[in-house]
PDB file of C-alpha atoms in Angstrom:
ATOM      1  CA  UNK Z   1      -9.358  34.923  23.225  1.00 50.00           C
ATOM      2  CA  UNK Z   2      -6.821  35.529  25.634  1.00 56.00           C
ATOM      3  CA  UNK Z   3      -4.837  32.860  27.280  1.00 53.00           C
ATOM      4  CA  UNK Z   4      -6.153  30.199  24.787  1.00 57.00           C
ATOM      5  CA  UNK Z   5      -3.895  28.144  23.078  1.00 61.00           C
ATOM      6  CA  UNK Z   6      -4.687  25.819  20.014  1.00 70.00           C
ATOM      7  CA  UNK Z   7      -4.540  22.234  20.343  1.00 71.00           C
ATOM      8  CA  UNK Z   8      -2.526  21.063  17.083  1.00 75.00           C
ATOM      9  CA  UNK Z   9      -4.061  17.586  15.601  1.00 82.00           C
ATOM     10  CA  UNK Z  10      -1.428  15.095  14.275  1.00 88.00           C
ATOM     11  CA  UNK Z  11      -2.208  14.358  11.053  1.00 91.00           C
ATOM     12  CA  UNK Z  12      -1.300  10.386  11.856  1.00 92.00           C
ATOM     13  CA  UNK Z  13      -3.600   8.540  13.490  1.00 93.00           C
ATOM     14  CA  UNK Z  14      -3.162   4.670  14.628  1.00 94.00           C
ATOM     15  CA  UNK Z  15      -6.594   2.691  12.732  1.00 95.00           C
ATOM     16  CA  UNK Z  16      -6.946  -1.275  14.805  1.00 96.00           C
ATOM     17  CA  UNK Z  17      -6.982  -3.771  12.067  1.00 95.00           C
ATOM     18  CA  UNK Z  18      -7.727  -7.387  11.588  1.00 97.00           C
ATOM     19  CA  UNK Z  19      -5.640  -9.783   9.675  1.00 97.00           C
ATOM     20  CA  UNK Z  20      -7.856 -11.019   6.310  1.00 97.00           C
ATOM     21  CA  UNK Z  21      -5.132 -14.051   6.855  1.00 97.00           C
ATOM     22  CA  UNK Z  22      -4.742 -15.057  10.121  1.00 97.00           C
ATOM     23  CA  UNK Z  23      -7.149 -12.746  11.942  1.00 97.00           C
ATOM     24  CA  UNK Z  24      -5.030 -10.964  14.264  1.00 96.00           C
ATOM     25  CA  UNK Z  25      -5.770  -7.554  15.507  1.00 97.00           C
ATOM     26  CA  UNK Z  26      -3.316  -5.031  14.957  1.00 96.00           C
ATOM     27  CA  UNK Z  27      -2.211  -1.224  14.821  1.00 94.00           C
ATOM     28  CA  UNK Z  28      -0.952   0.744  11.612  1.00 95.00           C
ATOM     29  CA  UNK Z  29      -0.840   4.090  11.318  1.00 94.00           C
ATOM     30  CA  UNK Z  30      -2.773   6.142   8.712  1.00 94.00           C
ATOM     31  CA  UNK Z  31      -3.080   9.726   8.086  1.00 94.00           C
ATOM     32  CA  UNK Z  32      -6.039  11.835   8.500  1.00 93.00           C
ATOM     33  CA  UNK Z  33      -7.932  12.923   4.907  1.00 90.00           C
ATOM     34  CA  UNK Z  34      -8.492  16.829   5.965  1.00 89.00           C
ATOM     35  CA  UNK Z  35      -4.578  16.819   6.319  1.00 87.00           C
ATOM     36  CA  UNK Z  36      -3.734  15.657   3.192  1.00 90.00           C
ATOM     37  CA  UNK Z  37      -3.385  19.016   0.169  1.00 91.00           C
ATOM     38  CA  UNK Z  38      -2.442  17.980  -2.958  1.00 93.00           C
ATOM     39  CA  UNK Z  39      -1.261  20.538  -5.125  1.00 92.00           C
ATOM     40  CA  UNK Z  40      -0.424  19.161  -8.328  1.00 92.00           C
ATOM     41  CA  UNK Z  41      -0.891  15.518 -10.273  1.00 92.00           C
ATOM     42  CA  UNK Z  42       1.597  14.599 -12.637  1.00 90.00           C
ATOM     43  CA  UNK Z  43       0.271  13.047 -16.108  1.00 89.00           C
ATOM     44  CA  UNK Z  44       0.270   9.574 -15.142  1.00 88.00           C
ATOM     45  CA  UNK Z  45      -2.133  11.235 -11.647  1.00 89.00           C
ATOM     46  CA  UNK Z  46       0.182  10.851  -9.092  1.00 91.00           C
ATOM     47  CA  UNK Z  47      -0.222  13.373  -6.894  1.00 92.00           C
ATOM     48  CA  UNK Z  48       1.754  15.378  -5.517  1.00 90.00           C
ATOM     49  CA  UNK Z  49       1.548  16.621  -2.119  1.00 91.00           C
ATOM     50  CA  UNK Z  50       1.855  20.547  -0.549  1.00 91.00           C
ATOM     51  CA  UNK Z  51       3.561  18.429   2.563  1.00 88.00           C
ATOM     52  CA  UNK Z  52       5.817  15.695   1.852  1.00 83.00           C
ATOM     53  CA  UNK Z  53       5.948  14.501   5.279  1.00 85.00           C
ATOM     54  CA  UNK Z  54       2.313  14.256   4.899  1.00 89.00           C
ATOM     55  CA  UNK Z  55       2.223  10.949   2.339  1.00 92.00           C
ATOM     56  CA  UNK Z  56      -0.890   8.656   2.287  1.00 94.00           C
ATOM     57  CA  UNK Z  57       0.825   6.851  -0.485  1.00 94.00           C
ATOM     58  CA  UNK Z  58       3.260   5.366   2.077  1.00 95.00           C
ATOM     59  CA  UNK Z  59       0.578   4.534   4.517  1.00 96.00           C
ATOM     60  CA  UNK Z  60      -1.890   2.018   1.915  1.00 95.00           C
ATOM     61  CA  UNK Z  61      -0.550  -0.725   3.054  1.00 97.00           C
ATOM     62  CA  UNK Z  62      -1.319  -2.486   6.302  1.00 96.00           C
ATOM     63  CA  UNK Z  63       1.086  -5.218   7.195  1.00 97.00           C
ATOM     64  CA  UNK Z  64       0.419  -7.498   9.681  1.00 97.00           C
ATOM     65  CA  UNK Z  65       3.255  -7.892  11.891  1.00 96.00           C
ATOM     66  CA  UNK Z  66       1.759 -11.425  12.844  1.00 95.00           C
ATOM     67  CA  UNK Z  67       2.173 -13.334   9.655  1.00 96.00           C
ATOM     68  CA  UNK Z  68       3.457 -10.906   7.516  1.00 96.00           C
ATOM     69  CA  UNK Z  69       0.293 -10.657   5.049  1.00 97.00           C
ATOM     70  CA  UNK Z  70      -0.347  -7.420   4.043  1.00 97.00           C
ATOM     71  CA  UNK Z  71      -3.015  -5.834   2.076  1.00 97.00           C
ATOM     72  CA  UNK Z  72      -4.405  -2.612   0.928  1.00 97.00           C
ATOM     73  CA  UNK Z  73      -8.502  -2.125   1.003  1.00 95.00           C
ATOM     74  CA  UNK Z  74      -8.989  -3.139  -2.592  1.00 94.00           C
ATOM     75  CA  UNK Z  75      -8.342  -6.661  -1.574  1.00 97.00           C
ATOM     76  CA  UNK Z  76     -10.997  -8.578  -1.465  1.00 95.00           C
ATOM     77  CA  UNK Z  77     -11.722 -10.685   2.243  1.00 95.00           C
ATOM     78  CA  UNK Z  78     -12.404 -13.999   0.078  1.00 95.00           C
ATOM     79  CA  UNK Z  79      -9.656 -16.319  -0.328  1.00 96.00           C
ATOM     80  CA  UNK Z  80      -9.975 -19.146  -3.100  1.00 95.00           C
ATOM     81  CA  UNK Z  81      -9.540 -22.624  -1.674  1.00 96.00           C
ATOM     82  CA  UNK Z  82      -5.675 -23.375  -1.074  1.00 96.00           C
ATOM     83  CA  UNK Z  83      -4.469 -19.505  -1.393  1.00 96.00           C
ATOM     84  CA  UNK Z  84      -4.430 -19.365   2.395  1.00 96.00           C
ATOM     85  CA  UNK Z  85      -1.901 -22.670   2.366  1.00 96.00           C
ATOM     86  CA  UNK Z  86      -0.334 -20.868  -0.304  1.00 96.00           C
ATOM     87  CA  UNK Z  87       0.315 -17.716   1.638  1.00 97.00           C
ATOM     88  CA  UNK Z  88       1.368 -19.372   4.908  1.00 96.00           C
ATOM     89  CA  UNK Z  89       4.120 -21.611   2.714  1.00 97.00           C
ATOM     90  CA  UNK Z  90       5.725 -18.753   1.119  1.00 96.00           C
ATOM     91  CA  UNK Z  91       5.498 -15.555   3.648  1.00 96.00           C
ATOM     92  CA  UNK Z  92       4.133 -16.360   6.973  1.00 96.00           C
ATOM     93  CA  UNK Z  93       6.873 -19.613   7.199  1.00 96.00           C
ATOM     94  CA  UNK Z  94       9.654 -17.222   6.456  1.00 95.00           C
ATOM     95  CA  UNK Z  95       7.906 -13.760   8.457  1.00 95.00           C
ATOM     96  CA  UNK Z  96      10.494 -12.450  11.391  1.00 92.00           C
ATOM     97  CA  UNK Z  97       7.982 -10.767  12.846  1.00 86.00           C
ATOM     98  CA  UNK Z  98       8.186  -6.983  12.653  1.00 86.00           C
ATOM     99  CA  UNK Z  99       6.142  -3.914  12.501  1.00 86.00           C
ATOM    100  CA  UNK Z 100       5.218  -1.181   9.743  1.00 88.00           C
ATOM    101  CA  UNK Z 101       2.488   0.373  12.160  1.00 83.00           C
ATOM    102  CA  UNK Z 102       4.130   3.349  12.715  1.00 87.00           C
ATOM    103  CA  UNK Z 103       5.692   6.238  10.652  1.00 89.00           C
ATOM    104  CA  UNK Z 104       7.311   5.594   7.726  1.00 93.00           C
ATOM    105  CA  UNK Z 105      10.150   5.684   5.795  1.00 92.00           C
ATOM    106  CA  UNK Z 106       9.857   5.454   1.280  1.00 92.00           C
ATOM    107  CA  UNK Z 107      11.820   2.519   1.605  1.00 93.00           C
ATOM    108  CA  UNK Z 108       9.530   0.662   4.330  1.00 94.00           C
ATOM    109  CA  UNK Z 109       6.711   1.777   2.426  1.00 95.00           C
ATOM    110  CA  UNK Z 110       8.323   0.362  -0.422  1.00 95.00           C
ATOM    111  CA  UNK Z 111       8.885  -3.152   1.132  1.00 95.00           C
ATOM    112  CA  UNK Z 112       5.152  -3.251   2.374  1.00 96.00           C
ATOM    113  CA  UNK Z 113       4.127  -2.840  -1.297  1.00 97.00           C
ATOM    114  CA  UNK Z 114       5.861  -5.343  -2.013  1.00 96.00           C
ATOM    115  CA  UNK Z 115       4.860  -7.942   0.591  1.00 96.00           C
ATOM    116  CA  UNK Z 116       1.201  -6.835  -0.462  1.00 98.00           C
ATOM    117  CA  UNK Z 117       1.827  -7.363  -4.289  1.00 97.00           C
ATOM    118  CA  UNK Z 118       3.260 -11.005  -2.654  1.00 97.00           C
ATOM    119  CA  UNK Z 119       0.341 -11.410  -0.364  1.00 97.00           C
ATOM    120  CA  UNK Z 120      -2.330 -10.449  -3.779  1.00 97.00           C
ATOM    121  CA  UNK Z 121      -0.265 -12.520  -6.254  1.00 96.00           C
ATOM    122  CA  UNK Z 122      -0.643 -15.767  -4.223  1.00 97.00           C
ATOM    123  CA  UNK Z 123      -4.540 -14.929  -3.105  1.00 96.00           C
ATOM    124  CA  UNK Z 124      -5.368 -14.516  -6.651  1.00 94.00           C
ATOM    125  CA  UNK Z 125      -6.175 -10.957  -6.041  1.00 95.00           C
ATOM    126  CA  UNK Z 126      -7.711  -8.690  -9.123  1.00 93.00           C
ATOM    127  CA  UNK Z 127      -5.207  -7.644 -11.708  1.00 94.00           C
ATOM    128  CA  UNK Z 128      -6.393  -3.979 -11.195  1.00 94.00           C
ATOM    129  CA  UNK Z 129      -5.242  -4.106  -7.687  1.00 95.00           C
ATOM    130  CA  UNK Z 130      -1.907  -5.098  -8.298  1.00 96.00           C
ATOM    131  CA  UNK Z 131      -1.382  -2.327 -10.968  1.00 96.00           C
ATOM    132  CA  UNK Z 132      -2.293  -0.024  -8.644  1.00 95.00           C
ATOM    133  CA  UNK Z 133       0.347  -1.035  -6.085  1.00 97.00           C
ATOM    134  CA  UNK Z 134       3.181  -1.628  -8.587  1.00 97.00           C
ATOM    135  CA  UNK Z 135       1.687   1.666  -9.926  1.00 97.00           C
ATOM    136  CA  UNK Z 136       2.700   3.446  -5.967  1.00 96.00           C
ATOM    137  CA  UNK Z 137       5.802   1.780  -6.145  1.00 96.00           C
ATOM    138  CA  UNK Z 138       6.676   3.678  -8.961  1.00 95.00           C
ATOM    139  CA  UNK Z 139       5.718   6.800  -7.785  1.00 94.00           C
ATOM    140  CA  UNK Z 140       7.576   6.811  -4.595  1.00 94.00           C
ATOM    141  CA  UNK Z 141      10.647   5.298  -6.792  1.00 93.00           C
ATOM    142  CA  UNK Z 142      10.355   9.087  -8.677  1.00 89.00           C
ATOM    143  CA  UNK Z 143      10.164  10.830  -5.501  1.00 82.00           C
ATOM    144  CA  UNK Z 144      13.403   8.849  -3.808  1.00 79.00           C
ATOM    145  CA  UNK Z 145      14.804   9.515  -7.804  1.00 77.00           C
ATOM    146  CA  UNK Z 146      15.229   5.493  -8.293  1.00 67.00           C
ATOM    147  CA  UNK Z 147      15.402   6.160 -11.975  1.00 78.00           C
ATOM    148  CA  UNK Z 148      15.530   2.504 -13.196  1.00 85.00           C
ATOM    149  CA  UNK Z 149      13.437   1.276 -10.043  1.00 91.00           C
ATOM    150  CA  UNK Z 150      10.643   3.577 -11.307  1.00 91.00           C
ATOM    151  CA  UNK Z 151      10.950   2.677 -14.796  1.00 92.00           C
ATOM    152  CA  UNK Z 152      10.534  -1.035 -14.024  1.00 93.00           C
ATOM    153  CA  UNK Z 153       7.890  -0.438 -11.473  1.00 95.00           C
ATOM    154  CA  UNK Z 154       5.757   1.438 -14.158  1.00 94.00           C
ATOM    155  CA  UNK Z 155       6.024  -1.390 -16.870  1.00 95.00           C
ATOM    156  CA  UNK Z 156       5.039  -3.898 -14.553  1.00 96.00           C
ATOM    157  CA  UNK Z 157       1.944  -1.595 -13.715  1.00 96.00           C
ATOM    158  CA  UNK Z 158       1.190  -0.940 -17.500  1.00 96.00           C
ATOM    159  CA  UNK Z 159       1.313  -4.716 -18.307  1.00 96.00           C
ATOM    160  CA  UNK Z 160      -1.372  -5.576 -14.733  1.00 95.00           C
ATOM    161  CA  UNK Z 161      -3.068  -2.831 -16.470  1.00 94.00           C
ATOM    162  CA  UNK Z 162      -3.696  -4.058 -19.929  1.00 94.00           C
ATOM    163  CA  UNK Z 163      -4.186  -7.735 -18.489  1.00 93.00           C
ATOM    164  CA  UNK Z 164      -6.695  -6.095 -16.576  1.00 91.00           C
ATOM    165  CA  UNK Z 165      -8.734  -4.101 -19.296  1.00 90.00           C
ATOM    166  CA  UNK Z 166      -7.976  -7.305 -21.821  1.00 90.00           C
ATOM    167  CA  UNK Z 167     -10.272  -9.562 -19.029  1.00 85.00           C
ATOM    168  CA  UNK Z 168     -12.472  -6.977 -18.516  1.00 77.00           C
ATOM    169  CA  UNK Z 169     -11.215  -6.589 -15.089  1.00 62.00           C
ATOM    170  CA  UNK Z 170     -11.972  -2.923 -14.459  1.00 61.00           C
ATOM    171  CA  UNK Z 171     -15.614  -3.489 -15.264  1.00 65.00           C
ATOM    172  CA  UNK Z 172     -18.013  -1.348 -12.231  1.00 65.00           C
ATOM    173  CA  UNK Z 173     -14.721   0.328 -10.971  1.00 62.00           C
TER     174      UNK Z 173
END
């Protein structure tokens, strides 16, 4: 087909979200599933991608640049009566705000996890979600080669873990 040129897709993609906190609507980027080849998982399943630039693990976080709660979509939209008070006392009273909506960088995706392990631990969220994200942590630690970072980052997963399984936690997932 002569003279036809083909249109190259990004594989980012900007999703509109709303705040669980404050209700907000805002932008972060996220990166489109077809894009996304994995070509190997190591023995604790991280994978590990044909295209580095091409992460989802740094993108599974959503931050709002509002009031600085972010979450992941494990978290559940209930809040238990007096997390919300909790949440706005300890992060949304200190947020500058600031935006992670766009590409990333390990450490930014790094600090998001973070501010959503924050966001979970003072909304009560499950133990199983919080493993997972201390879990990521680790993982892009070993990437960036944060040796002790990563070892840290993986006990603190293994013991949100085993809380987890201990309360029957992981039960239906």
């Amino acid at each position: 087909m002569k003279g036809m040129s083909i249109l190259e897709v990004s594989p980012f993609y900007e999703k509109k979200m709303q705040c669980l906190l404050c209700k907000e609507h805002f932008l972060t980027t996220r990166i489109r599933s077809r894009q996304v080849r994995v070509a190997e998982h190591d023995s604790d399943f991280r994978p590990i991608y044909v295209n580095e630039e091409i992460n989802p693990l740094l993108y599974n976080v959503a931050v709002c640049p509002h009031c600085g709660f972010a979450s992941t979509e494990d978290f559940s939209p209930y809040f238990a009566p007096g997390t919300k008070e909790m949440i706005e006392k300890n992060i949304t009273s200190k947020w500058h705000s600031r935006s992670f909506g766009s590409i990333r960088t390990k450490e930014e995706a790094i600090e998001s996890y973070k501010l959503a392990y924050l966001s979970a631990n003072f909304k009560k969220e499950k133990y199983l979600t919080m493993a997972g994200m201390m879990l990521r942590i680790a993982w892009i630690y070993r990437e960036a080669e944060g040796d002790a970072n990563k070892k840290r980052y993986l006990r603190i997963s293994r013991d949100l873990y085993i809380q987890a399984f201990s309360e029957g936690a992981h039960v239906g997932t």
